[in-house]
PDB file of C-alpha atoms and ligand atoms in Angstrom:
ATOM      1  CA  VAL J   1     -19.437 -26.162  16.704  1.00  0.00           C
ATOM      2  CA  LYS J   2     -17.540 -24.093  19.351  1.00  0.00           C
ATOM      3  CA  LEU J   3     -15.189 -21.456  17.793  1.00  0.00           C
ATOM      4  CA  ALA J   4     -11.954 -22.760  19.251  1.00  0.00           C
ATOM      5  CA  GLN J   5     -12.801 -25.925  17.059  1.00  0.00           C
ATOM      6  CA  ALA J   6     -13.043 -24.452  13.897  1.00  0.00           C
ATOM      7  CA  LEU J   7      -9.902 -22.002  14.581  1.00  0.00           C
ATOM      8  CA  ARG J   8      -8.458 -25.638  15.200  1.00  0.00           C
ATOM      9  CA  GLN J   9      -9.608 -27.255  12.098  1.00  0.00           C
ATOM     10  CA  GLY J  10      -8.361 -23.692  10.210  1.00  0.00           C
ATOM     11  CA  THR J  11      -4.829 -24.065  11.557  1.00  0.00           C
ATOM     12  CA  VAL J  12      -4.692 -27.608  10.733  1.00  0.00           C
ATOM     13  CA  ALA J  13      -5.590 -26.709   7.000  1.00  0.00           C
ATOM     14  CA  LEU J  14      -3.110 -24.236   6.846  1.00  0.00           C
ATOM     15  CA  ARG J  15      -0.387 -25.776   8.446  1.00  0.00           C
ATOM     16  CA  ASP J  16       1.998 -26.148   5.419  1.00  0.00           C
ATOM     17  CA  ILE J  17       1.999 -22.145   4.758  1.00  0.00           C
ATOM     18  CA  ASP J  18       4.211 -19.917   6.072  1.00  0.00           C
ATOM     19  CA  GLY J  19       2.290 -17.950   8.908  1.00  0.00           C
ATOM     20  CA  GLY J  20      -0.977 -20.098   8.444  1.00  0.00           C
ATOM     21  CA  ALA J  21      -1.930 -20.047  12.196  1.00  0.00           C
ATOM     22  CA  ARG J  22      -2.437 -16.490  11.690  1.00  0.00           C
ATOM     23  CA  ASP J  23      -4.142 -16.606   8.665  1.00  0.00           C
ATOM     24  CA  ALA J  24      -6.411 -19.020   9.841  1.00  0.00           C
ATOM     25  CA  ARG J  25      -7.459 -16.769  12.948  1.00  0.00           C
ATOM     26  CA  VAL J  26      -7.620 -13.579  10.444  1.00  0.00           C
ATOM     27  CA  LEU J  27      -9.827 -15.345   8.058  1.00  0.00           C
ATOM     28  CA  LEU J  28     -12.351 -16.828  10.914  1.00  0.00           C
ATOM     29  CA  ALA J  29     -12.776 -13.341  12.151  1.00  0.00           C
ATOM     30  CA  GLY J  30     -13.291 -12.228   8.436  1.00  0.00           C
ATOM     31  CA  ALA J  31     -15.869 -15.425   8.287  1.00  0.00           C
ATOM     32  CA  LEU J  32     -17.438 -14.235  11.232  1.00  0.00           C
ATOM     33  CA  GLY J  33     -17.402 -10.344  10.615  1.00  0.00           C
ATOM     34  CA  VAL J  34     -15.391  -9.528  13.574  1.00  0.00           C
ATOM     35  CA  ASP J  35     -12.330  -8.020  14.473  1.00  0.00           C
ATOM     36  CA  ALA J  36      -9.395 -10.642  14.557  1.00  0.00           C
ATOM     37  CA  SER J  37      -8.062  -9.338  18.254  1.00  0.00           C
ATOM     38  CA  ARG J  38     -11.705 -10.825  19.636  1.00  0.00           C
ATOM     39  CA  ILE J  39     -11.448 -14.300  18.271  1.00  0.00           C
ATOM     40  CA  THR J  40      -9.570 -15.567  21.542  1.00  0.00           C
ATOM     41  CA  LEU J  41     -11.979 -14.174  23.832  1.00  0.00           C
ATOM     42  CA  MET J  42     -14.645 -15.691  21.024  1.00  0.00           C
ATOM     43  CA  ALA J  43     -13.380 -19.313  21.989  1.00  0.00           C
ATOM     44  CA  ASP J  44     -16.185 -20.717  23.583  1.00  0.00           C
ATOM     45  CA  ASP J  45     -18.902 -19.085  21.331  1.00  0.00           C
ATOM     46  CA  ASP J  46     -20.718 -21.025  19.034  1.00  0.00           C
ATOM     47  CA  VAL J  47     -20.543 -20.694  15.422  1.00  0.00           C
ATOM     48  CA  THR J  48     -23.567 -21.377  13.005  1.00  0.00           C
ATOM     49  CA  PRO J  49     -23.230 -23.886  10.260  1.00  0.00           C
ATOM     50  CA  GLY J  50     -23.178 -21.045   7.536  1.00  0.00           C
ATOM     51  CA  ASP J  51     -20.342 -19.400   9.295  1.00  0.00           C
ATOM     52  CA  VAL J  52     -18.191 -22.721   9.136  1.00  0.00           C
ATOM     53  CA  THR J  53     -19.209 -23.336   5.443  1.00  0.00           C
ATOM     54  CA  ARG J  54     -17.986 -19.384   4.687  1.00  0.00           C
ATOM     55  CA  TYR J  55     -14.906 -19.892   6.711  1.00  0.00           C
ATOM     56  CA  GLN J  56     -14.054 -23.199   4.849  1.00  0.00           C
ATOM     57  CA  ALA J  57     -14.544 -21.883   1.399  1.00  0.00           C
ATOM     58  CA  MET J  58     -12.051 -19.001   2.536  1.00  0.00           C
ATOM     59  CA  LEU J  59      -9.278 -21.544   3.621  1.00  0.00           C
ATOM     60  CA  ALA J  60      -9.863 -23.542   0.377  1.00  0.00           C
ATOM     61  CA  ARG J  61      -8.932 -20.224  -1.415  1.00  0.00           C
ATOM     62  CA  ARG J  62      -5.805 -19.812   1.025  1.00  0.00           C
ATOM     63  CA  THR J  63      -4.810 -23.117   0.434  1.00  0.00           C
ATOM     64  CA  ALA J  64      -4.748 -22.591  -3.304  1.00  0.00           C
ATOM     65  CA  GLY J  65      -2.529 -19.619  -3.044  1.00  0.00           C
ATOM     66  CA  GLU J  66      -4.628 -16.721  -2.632  1.00  0.00           C
ATOM     67  CA  PRO J  67      -3.327 -14.167  -0.472  1.00  0.00           C
ATOM     68  CA  VAL J  68      -5.357 -13.444   2.806  1.00  0.00           C
ATOM     69  CA  ALA J  69      -6.084  -9.957   2.052  1.00  0.00           C
ATOM     70  CA  ARG J  70      -7.225 -10.779  -1.355  1.00  0.00           C
ATOM     71  CA  ILE J  71      -9.656 -13.403  -0.073  1.00  0.00           C
ATOM     72  CA  LEU J  72     -10.819 -10.626   2.533  1.00  0.00           C
ATOM     73  CA  GLY J  73     -11.022  -8.028   0.217  1.00  0.00           C
ATOM     74  CA  GLN J  74      -9.121  -5.409   2.771  1.00  0.00           C
ATOM     75  CA  ARG J  75      -5.947  -4.819   4.395  1.00  0.00           C
ATOM     76  CA  ARG J  76      -4.836  -2.971   7.443  1.00  0.00           C
ATOM     77  CA  PHE J  77      -2.710  -0.148   6.957  1.00  0.00           C
ATOM     78  CA  TRP J  78      -1.610   2.007   9.430  1.00  0.00           C
ATOM     79  CA  GLY J  79      -4.028   1.229  11.955  1.00  0.00           C
ATOM     80  CA  GLN J  80      -6.952   1.676   9.235  1.00  0.00           C
ATOM     81  CA  VAL J  81      -8.694  -0.554   7.137  1.00  0.00           C
ATOM     82  CA  PHE J  82      -8.514  -0.120   3.220  1.00  0.00           C
ATOM     83  CA  LYS J  83     -10.600  -1.870   0.271  1.00  0.00           C
ATOM     84  CA  VAL J  84      -8.191  -3.761  -2.384  1.00  0.00           C
ATOM     85  CA  THR J  85      -9.421  -5.680  -5.358  1.00  0.00           C
ATOM     86  CA  PRO J  86      -7.694  -7.338  -8.180  1.00  0.00           C
ATOM     87  CA  ASP J  87      -6.970  -3.653  -9.404  1.00  0.00           C
ATOM     88  CA  VAL J  88      -4.759  -2.335  -6.962  1.00  0.00           C
ATOM     89  CA  LEU J  89      -1.656  -3.295  -5.059  1.00  0.00           C
ATOM     90  CA  ASP J  90      -1.941  -5.508  -1.803  1.00  0.00           C
ATOM     91  CA  PRO J  91      -0.549  -2.740   0.602  1.00  0.00           C
ATOM     92  CA  ARG J  92       2.724  -3.334   1.947  1.00  0.00           C
ATOM     93  CA  PRO J  93       3.558  -2.993   5.735  1.00  0.00           C
ATOM     94  CA  GLU J  94       7.039  -1.328   4.550  1.00  0.00           C
ATOM     95  CA  THR J  95       5.296   1.412   3.049  1.00  0.00           C
ATOM     96  CA  GLU J  96       4.693   2.731   6.474  1.00  0.00           C
ATOM     97  CA  THR J  97       7.990   4.187   6.673  1.00  0.00           C
ATOM     98  CA  LEU J  98       7.280   6.326   3.989  1.00  0.00           C
ATOM     99  CA  ILE J  99       4.362   7.461   5.817  1.00  0.00           C
ATOM    100  CA  ALA J 100       6.583   7.833   9.203  1.00  0.00           C
ATOM    101  CA  GLU J 101       9.218   9.965   7.159  1.00  0.00           C
ATOM    102  CA  ALA J 102       6.299  12.194   5.755  1.00  0.00           C
ATOM    103  CA  LEU J 103       4.881  12.781   9.315  1.00  0.00           C
ATOM    104  CA  GLN J 104       8.162  13.974  10.792  1.00  0.00           C
ATOM    105  CA  GLY J 105       8.295  16.965   8.413  1.00  0.00           C
ATOM    106  CA  PRO J 106       6.109  19.968   8.659  1.00  0.00           C
ATOM    107  CA  VAL J 107       2.237  19.355   8.078  1.00  0.00           C
ATOM    108  CA  PRO J 108       1.852  20.672   4.175  1.00  0.00           C
ATOM    109  CA  THR J 109      -1.185  22.665   3.211  1.00  0.00           C
ATOM    110  CA  ARG J 110      -0.975  20.621  -0.266  1.00  0.00           C
ATOM    111  CA  PHE J 111       0.508  17.500  -1.217  1.00  0.00           C
ATOM    112  CA  LEU J 112       0.864  14.771  -4.410  1.00  0.00           C
ATOM    113  CA  ASP J 113       0.683  11.368  -4.034  1.00  0.00           C
ATOM    114  CA  LEU J 114       1.568   9.842  -7.344  1.00  0.00           C
ATOM    115  CA  GLY J 115       0.676   6.307  -8.121  1.00  0.00           C
ATOM    116  CA  THR J 116      -1.890   6.118  -5.400  1.00  0.00           C
ATOM    117  CA  GLY J 117      -3.361   2.559  -5.970  1.00  0.00           C
ATOM    118  CA  SER J 118      -5.652   1.657  -3.317  1.00  0.00           C
ATOM    119  CA  GLY J 119      -4.905   5.198  -1.768  1.00  0.00           C
ATOM    120  CA  ILE J 120      -2.918   4.199   1.405  1.00  0.00           C
ATOM    121  CA  ILE J 121      -0.381   6.875   1.212  1.00  0.00           C
ATOM    122  CA  ALA J 122      -2.727   9.635   0.367  1.00  0.00           C
ATOM    123  CA  LEU J 123      -5.702   8.697   2.391  1.00  0.00           C
ATOM    124  CA  THR J 124      -3.443   7.997   5.640  1.00  0.00           C
ATOM    125  CA  LEU J 125      -1.418  11.368   5.310  1.00  0.00           C
ATOM    126  CA  LEU J 126      -5.150  12.959   4.808  1.00  0.00           C
ATOM    127  CA  GLY J 127      -6.212  11.121   8.218  1.00  0.00           C
ATOM    128  CA  GLU J 128      -3.055  12.537  10.178  1.00  0.00           C
ATOM    129  CA  TRP J 129      -3.216  16.093   8.718  1.00  0.00           C
ATOM    130  CA  PRO J 130      -6.884  17.214   9.183  1.00  0.00           C
ATOM    131  CA  GLY J 131      -6.115  20.529   7.577  1.00  0.00           C
ATOM    132  CA  ALA J 132      -4.311  19.312   4.464  1.00  0.00           C
ATOM    133  CA  GLN J 133      -5.300  19.017   0.801  1.00  0.00           C
ATOM    134  CA  GLY J 134      -4.574  15.773  -1.224  1.00  0.00           C
ATOM    135  CA  VAL J 135      -4.276  15.530  -4.910  1.00  0.00           C
ATOM    136  CA  ALA J 136      -3.584  11.753  -5.739  1.00  0.00           C
ATOM    137  CA  THR J 137      -3.025   9.908  -9.477  1.00  0.00           C
ATOM    138  CA  ASP J 138      -3.151   6.699 -11.096  1.00  0.00           C
ATOM    139  CA  ILE J 139      -3.009   5.934 -14.454  1.00  0.00           C
ATOM    140  CA  SER J 140      -5.035   2.838 -14.103  1.00  0.00           C
ATOM    141  CA  GLN J 141      -9.052   4.259 -13.663  1.00  0.00           C
ATOM    142  CA  ALA J 142      -9.766   1.030 -11.877  1.00  0.00           C
ATOM    143  CA  ALA J 143      -7.356   1.916  -9.117  1.00  0.00           C
ATOM    144  CA  LEU J 144      -8.812   5.390  -8.699  1.00  0.00           C
ATOM    145  CA  ASN J 145     -12.134   3.942  -8.048  1.00  0.00           C
ATOM    146  CA  VAL J 146     -11.021   1.865  -5.294  1.00  0.00           C
ATOM    147  CA  ALA J 147      -9.323   4.568  -3.822  1.00  0.00           C
ATOM    148  CA  ARG J 148     -12.245   6.775  -4.159  1.00  0.00           C
ATOM    149  CA  THR J 149     -14.457   4.332  -2.442  1.00  0.00           C
ATOM    150  CA  ASN J 150     -11.371   4.092   0.247  1.00  0.00           C
ATOM    151  CA  ALA J 151     -11.474   7.977   0.646  1.00  0.00           C
ATOM    152  CA  HIS J 152     -15.300   8.051   1.215  1.00  0.00           C
ATOM    153  CA  ASP J 153     -15.099   5.148   3.624  1.00  0.00           C
ATOM    154  CA  LEU J 154     -12.780   7.024   5.641  1.00  0.00           C
ATOM    155  CA  GLY J 155     -14.469  10.288   5.491  1.00  0.00           C
ATOM    156  CA  VAL J 156     -11.745  12.296   3.751  1.00  0.00           C
ATOM    157  CA  SER J 157     -13.038  12.391  -0.002  1.00  0.00           C
ATOM    158  CA  ARG J 158     -13.632  16.109   0.564  1.00  0.00           C
ATOM    159  CA  ARG J 159     -10.219  16.714   1.047  1.00  0.00           C
ATOM    160  CA  LEU J 160      -8.631  14.433  -1.841  1.00  0.00           C
ATOM    161  CA  ASP J 161      -8.707  15.269  -5.787  1.00  0.00           C
ATOM    162  CA  LEU J 162      -8.214  11.969  -7.796  1.00  0.00           C
ATOM    163  CA  ILE J 163      -7.031  12.389 -11.340  1.00  0.00           C
ATOM    164  CA  GLN J 164      -6.247   9.744 -13.964  1.00  0.00           C
ATOM    165  CA  SER J 165      -2.647  10.939 -14.893  1.00  0.00           C
ATOM    166  CA  ASP J 166       0.545   9.423 -16.475  1.00  0.00           C
ATOM    167  CA  TRP J 167       2.917  10.811 -13.478  1.00  0.00           C
ATOM    168  CA  TYR J 168       2.898  14.707 -13.856  1.00  0.00           C
ATOM    169  CA  ALA J 169       0.880  14.609 -17.038  1.00  0.00           C
ATOM    170  CA  CYS J 170      -2.440  15.944 -16.145  1.00  0.00           C
ATOM    171  CA  VAL J 171      -1.258  17.708 -12.709  1.00  0.00           C
ATOM    172  CA  SER J 172      -1.140  21.278 -12.298  1.00  0.00           C
ATOM    173  CA  GLY J 173      -0.306  23.422  -9.166  1.00  0.00           C
ATOM    174  CA  THR J 174       2.548  23.119  -7.069  1.00  0.00           C
ATOM    175  CA  PHE J 175       2.568  21.033  -3.449  1.00  0.00           C
ATOM    176  CA  ASP J 176       4.827  21.005  -0.306  1.00  0.00           C
ATOM    177  CA  LEU J 177       4.855  17.738  -0.392  1.00  0.00           C
ATOM    178  CA  ILE J 178       5.260  15.268  -3.300  1.00  0.00           C
ATOM    179  CA  VAL J 179       5.135  11.260  -2.293  1.00  0.00           C
ATOM    180  CA  SER J 180       5.392   8.243  -4.101  1.00  0.00           C
ATOM    181  CA  ASN J 181       5.622   4.397  -4.175  1.00  0.00           C
ATOM    182  CA  PRO J 182       5.581   3.559  -7.597  1.00  0.00           C
ATOM    183  CA  PRO J 183       6.376   0.184  -9.403  1.00  0.00           C
ATOM    184  CA  TYR J 184      10.135  -0.209  -8.895  1.00  0.00           C
ATOM    185  CA  ILE J 185      10.704  -4.198  -9.846  1.00  0.00           C
ATOM    186  CA  GLY J 186      12.766  -4.967 -12.699  1.00  0.00           C
ATOM    187  CA  ALA J 187      11.767  -6.870 -15.812  1.00  0.00           C
ATOM    188  CA  ASP J 188      14.243  -9.714 -15.018  1.00  0.00           C
ATOM    189  CA  GLU J 189      13.521  -9.729 -11.502  1.00  0.00           C
ATOM    190  CA  MET J 190       9.732 -10.471 -12.144  1.00  0.00           C
ATOM    191  CA  ALA J 191      10.239 -14.375 -12.625  1.00  0.00           C
ATOM    192  CA  GLY J 192      11.922 -14.482  -8.967  1.00  0.00           C
ATOM    193  CA  LEU J 193       8.740 -12.955  -7.381  1.00  0.00           C
ATOM    194  CA  SER J 194       6.655 -15.293  -5.301  1.00  0.00           C
ATOM    195  CA  ARG J 195       3.739 -16.820  -6.709  1.00  0.00           C
ATOM    196  CA  GLU J 196       1.498 -14.721  -4.511  1.00  0.00           C
ATOM    197  CA  VAL J 197       2.852 -11.501  -5.711  1.00  0.00           C
ATOM    198  CA  ARG J 198       3.076 -12.269  -9.565  1.00  0.00           C
ATOM    199  CA  GLU J 199      -0.284 -13.687  -9.607  1.00  0.00           C
ATOM    200  CA  TRP J 200      -2.091 -11.374  -7.478  1.00  0.00           C
ATOM    201  CA  ASP J 201      -0.618  -8.010  -7.983  1.00  0.00           C
ATOM    202  CA  PRO J 202      -1.558  -6.098 -10.867  1.00  0.00           C
ATOM    203  CA  GLU J 203       1.352  -6.074 -13.336  1.00  0.00           C
ATOM    204  CA  ILE J 204       1.266  -2.128 -13.990  1.00  0.00           C
ATOM    205  CA  ALA J 205       1.534  -1.763  -9.992  1.00  0.00           C
ATOM    206  CA  LEU J 206       4.663  -4.162 -10.101  1.00  0.00           C
ATOM    207  CA  THR J 207       6.763  -3.145 -12.578  1.00  0.00           C
ATOM    208  CA  PRO J 208       7.571  -0.462 -15.170  1.00  0.00           C
ATOM    209  CA  GLY J 209       9.623  -2.714 -17.318  1.00  0.00           C
ATOM    210  CA  GLY J 210      13.532  -2.486 -18.235  1.00  0.00           C
ATOM    211  CA  ASP J 211      15.901  -1.541 -14.803  1.00  0.00           C
ATOM    212  CA  GLY J 212      12.739  -0.508 -12.941  1.00  0.00           C
ATOM    213  CA  LEU J 213      14.239   2.644 -12.227  1.00  0.00           C
ATOM    214  CA  SER J 214      12.319   5.026 -15.073  1.00  0.00           C
ATOM    215  CA  PRO J 215       9.333   5.939 -13.012  1.00  0.00           C
ATOM    216  CA  TYR J 216      11.995   7.949 -10.500  1.00  0.00           C
ATOM    217  CA  ARG J 217      13.453   9.542 -13.328  1.00  0.00           C
ATOM    218  CA  VAL J 218      10.349  10.941 -14.431  1.00  0.00           C
ATOM    219  CA  ILE J 219       9.147  11.720 -10.849  1.00  0.00           C
ATOM    220  CA  ALA J 220      12.847  13.481  -9.851  1.00  0.00           C
ATOM    221  CA  ASP J 221      13.120  15.715 -12.792  1.00  0.00           C
ATOM    222  CA  GLY J 222       9.620  16.858 -12.727  1.00  0.00           C
ATOM    223  CA  ALA J 223       9.540  17.583  -8.734  1.00  0.00           C
ATOM    224  CA  PRO J 224      11.200  21.407  -9.137  1.00  0.00           C
ATOM    225  CA  LYS J 225       8.334  22.048 -11.142  1.00  0.00           C
ATOM    226  CA  TYR J 226       5.745  20.846  -8.887  1.00  0.00           C
ATOM    227  CA  LEU J 227       7.319  21.430  -5.614  1.00  0.00           C
ATOM    228  CA  CYS J 228       7.022  24.621  -3.842  1.00  0.00           C
ATOM    229  CA  PRO J 229      10.254  26.389  -2.588  1.00  0.00           C
ATOM    230  CA  GLY J 230      11.417  24.078   0.470  1.00  0.00           C
ATOM    231  CA  GLY J 231       8.947  21.773  -0.440  1.00  0.00           C
ATOM    232  CA  ARG J 232      10.023  17.900   0.128  1.00  0.00           C
ATOM    233  CA  LEU J 233      10.235  14.740  -2.297  1.00  0.00           C
ATOM    234  CA  MET J 234      10.168  11.529  -0.624  1.00  0.00           C
ATOM    235  CA  VAL J 235       9.748   8.014  -2.996  1.00  0.00           C
ATOM    236  CA  GLU J 236       9.672   5.023  -1.825  1.00  0.00           C
ATOM    237  CA  ILE J 237      12.528   2.432  -3.681  1.00  0.00           C
ATOM    238  CA  GLY J 238      13.502  -1.404  -3.493  1.00  0.00           C
ATOM    239  CA  PRO J 239      16.590  -2.122  -1.205  1.00  0.00           C
ATOM    240  CA  THR J 240      18.918  -2.079  -3.974  1.00  0.00           C
ATOM    241  CA  GLN J 241      18.096   1.505  -5.511  1.00  0.00           C
ATOM    242  CA  GLY J 242      18.921   3.781  -3.350  1.00  0.00           C
ATOM    243  CA  GLN J 243      22.175   4.898  -4.737  1.00  0.00           C
ATOM    244  CA  ALA J 244      20.767   5.467  -8.184  1.00  0.00           C
ATOM    245  CA  VAL J 245      17.506   6.961  -6.869  1.00  0.00           C
ATOM    246  CA  ALA J 246      19.554   9.248  -4.563  1.00  0.00           C
ATOM    247  CA  GLN J 247      21.701  10.455  -7.823  1.00  0.00           C
ATOM    248  CA  MET J 248      18.531  11.411  -9.820  1.00  0.00           C
ATOM    249  CA  PHE J 249      17.426  13.434  -7.071  1.00  0.00           C
ATOM    250  CA  ARG J 250      20.722  15.029  -6.732  1.00  0.00           C
ATOM    251  CA  ASP J 251      20.559  15.447 -10.653  1.00  0.00           C
ATOM    252  CA  ALA J 252      17.366  17.427 -10.591  1.00  0.00           C
ATOM    253  CA  GLY J 253      18.675  19.834  -8.159  1.00  0.00           C
ATOM    254  CA  LEU J 254      17.494  18.573  -5.033  1.00  0.00           C
ATOM    255  CA  GLN J 255      19.130  19.251  -1.651  1.00  0.00           C
ATOM    256  CA  GLY J 256      19.581  17.117   1.368  1.00  0.00           C
ATOM    257  CA  VAL J 257      19.355  14.419  -0.210  1.00  0.00           C
ATOM    258  CA  ALA J 258      19.193  11.145   1.952  1.00  0.00           C
ATOM    259  CA  LEU J 259      18.202   7.491   2.059  1.00  0.00           C
ATOM    260  CA  LEU J 260      16.161   6.080   5.201  1.00  0.00           C
ATOM    261  CA  ALA J 261      15.924   2.184   6.167  1.00  0.00           C
ATOM    262  CA  ASP J 262      12.799   0.709   6.986  1.00  0.00           C
ATOM    263  CA  LEU J 263      12.327  -1.779  10.047  1.00  0.00           C
ATOM    264  CA  ASP J 264      14.151  -4.756   8.804  1.00  0.00           C
ATOM    265  CA  GLY J 265      17.265  -1.989   7.660  1.00  0.00           C
ATOM    266  CA  ARG J 266      17.187  -2.211   4.248  1.00  0.00           C
ATOM    267  CA  ASP J 267      17.318   1.117   2.469  1.00  0.00           C
ATOM    268  CA  ARG J 268      13.254   2.084   1.487  1.00  0.00           C
ATOM    269  CA  VAL J 269      13.118   5.506   0.919  1.00  0.00           C
ATOM    270  CA  VAL J 270      14.790   8.415  -0.522  1.00  0.00           C
ATOM    271  CA  THR J 271      13.837  12.188   0.364  1.00  0.00           C
ATOM    272  CA  GLY J 272      15.201  15.662  -0.873  1.00  0.00           C
ATOM    273  CA  ARG J 273      13.895  18.965  -0.956  1.00  0.00           C
ATOM    274  CA  LYS J 274      13.802  21.966  -3.122  1.00  0.00           C
ATOM    275  CA  ALA J 275      15.969  25.064  -2.391  1.00  0.00           C
TER     276      ALA J 275
HETATM  277  C1  SAM D 301       3.825  -0.046  -6.216  1.00  0.00           C
HETATM  278  S1  SAM D 301       1.844   0.376  -6.665  1.00  0.00           S
HETATM  279  C2  SAM D 301       1.696   1.627  -5.323  1.00  0.00           C
HETATM  280  C3  SAM D 301       0.245   1.641  -4.696  1.00  0.00           C
HETATM  281  C4  SAM D 301      -0.188   2.470  -3.468  1.00  0.00           C
HETATM  282  N1  SAM D 301       0.728   3.376  -3.621  1.00  0.00           N
HETATM  283  C5  SAM D 301       0.906   1.912  -2.168  1.00  0.00           C
HETATM  284  O1  SAM D 301       1.618   2.460  -1.974  1.00  0.00           O
HETATM  285  O2  SAM D 301      -0.015   0.355  -2.131  1.00  0.00           O
HETATM  286  C6  SAM D 301       2.294   1.542  -8.072  1.00  0.00           C
HETATM  287  C7  SAM D 301       0.981   2.460  -8.688  1.00  0.00           C
HETATM  288  O3  SAM D 301       1.428   3.069  -9.819  1.00  0.00           O
HETATM  289  C8  SAM D 301       0.518   3.292 -10.995  1.00  0.00           C
HETATM  290  N2  SAM D 301       1.169   3.343 -11.904  1.00  0.00           N
HETATM  291  C9  SAM D 301       2.083   2.729 -12.700  1.00  0.00           C
HETATM  292  N3  SAM D 301       2.536   3.455 -13.827  1.00  0.00           N
HETATM  293  C10 SAM D 301       1.841   4.592 -13.519  1.00  0.00           C
HETATM  294  C11 SAM D 301       2.202   5.689 -14.261  1.00  0.00           C
HETATM  295  N4  SAM D 301       2.801   5.865 -15.571  1.00  0.00           N
HETATM  296  N5  SAM D 301       1.614   6.952 -13.952  1.00  0.00           N
HETATM  297  C12 SAM D 301       0.764   7.188 -12.807  1.00  0.00           C
HETATM  298  N6  SAM D 301       0.906   5.914 -11.955  1.00  0.00           N
HETATM  299  C13 SAM D 301       1.403   4.696 -12.314  1.00  0.00           C
HETATM  300  C14 SAM D 301       0.192   1.465 -10.631  1.00  0.00           C
HETATM  301  O4  SAM D 301      -1.332   1.979 -11.290  1.00  0.00           O
HETATM  302  C15 SAM D 301       0.021   1.316  -9.089  1.00  0.00           C
HETATM  303  O5  SAM D 301      -1.307   1.985  -8.850  1.00  0.00           O
END
């Protein structure tokens, strides 16, 4: 079978899925173990029956509603590949807004990532700042194990401390920068999430219960104790939470509190700094 033919079959199989053509291409690359950008160049290559069987199994999982990153066990973020398992949130492209903002500021000596999940935030920042030291926490030991694997694979594990902690509970010392993308979906919004999100992301990564704002209160209130003078706090938010979270930052005594939008123009990040 020629690759082009396998790809055509995949595109047909996923025709009812939003973005199905792209998924068919990415999954074929995954089945063949090549980069998705090479698929077009390989159109005339032969694929083995084993490759086709593997591809068909992936297409069947996708048709049944499983997200591509779950099928492949990996997700590309800020140009690097991260392992994802059922124990971690599938990283979202919106989180690149937080990364871009963090990179605008001065390079920190030491930073803290609260609720690190697969580690995308801490590991991306360590990659961009070769002199920095990171501490990353999660309440989930299973998530920390994924972050540890990713840190190792990306070659930054020596500069990262992974700590199991309920927000700041087991954290010590002070930081030039604190970042977090905490769970923020309100309990009453959970039913409205797409099936792909509800069924495949861990509940603890999606919602803290209640109005979804409780992690921000803890993170903002603790920031003055854990930030160095002039240190920055930066969190990802849901698009409707900006005003409430900005007020928590001000109530905690942080200065220069600002709201930043993602590429779709929705409020996505709140920042502030210690005097
Ligand atoms: C929205 S996910 C973000 C994961 C990752 N930082 C990212 O951006 O893809 C939130 C993370 O916070 C963790 N978490 C939930 N409650 C926590 C708590 N009380 N203390 C620390 N981490 C917590 C979850 O396990 C999950 O990994």
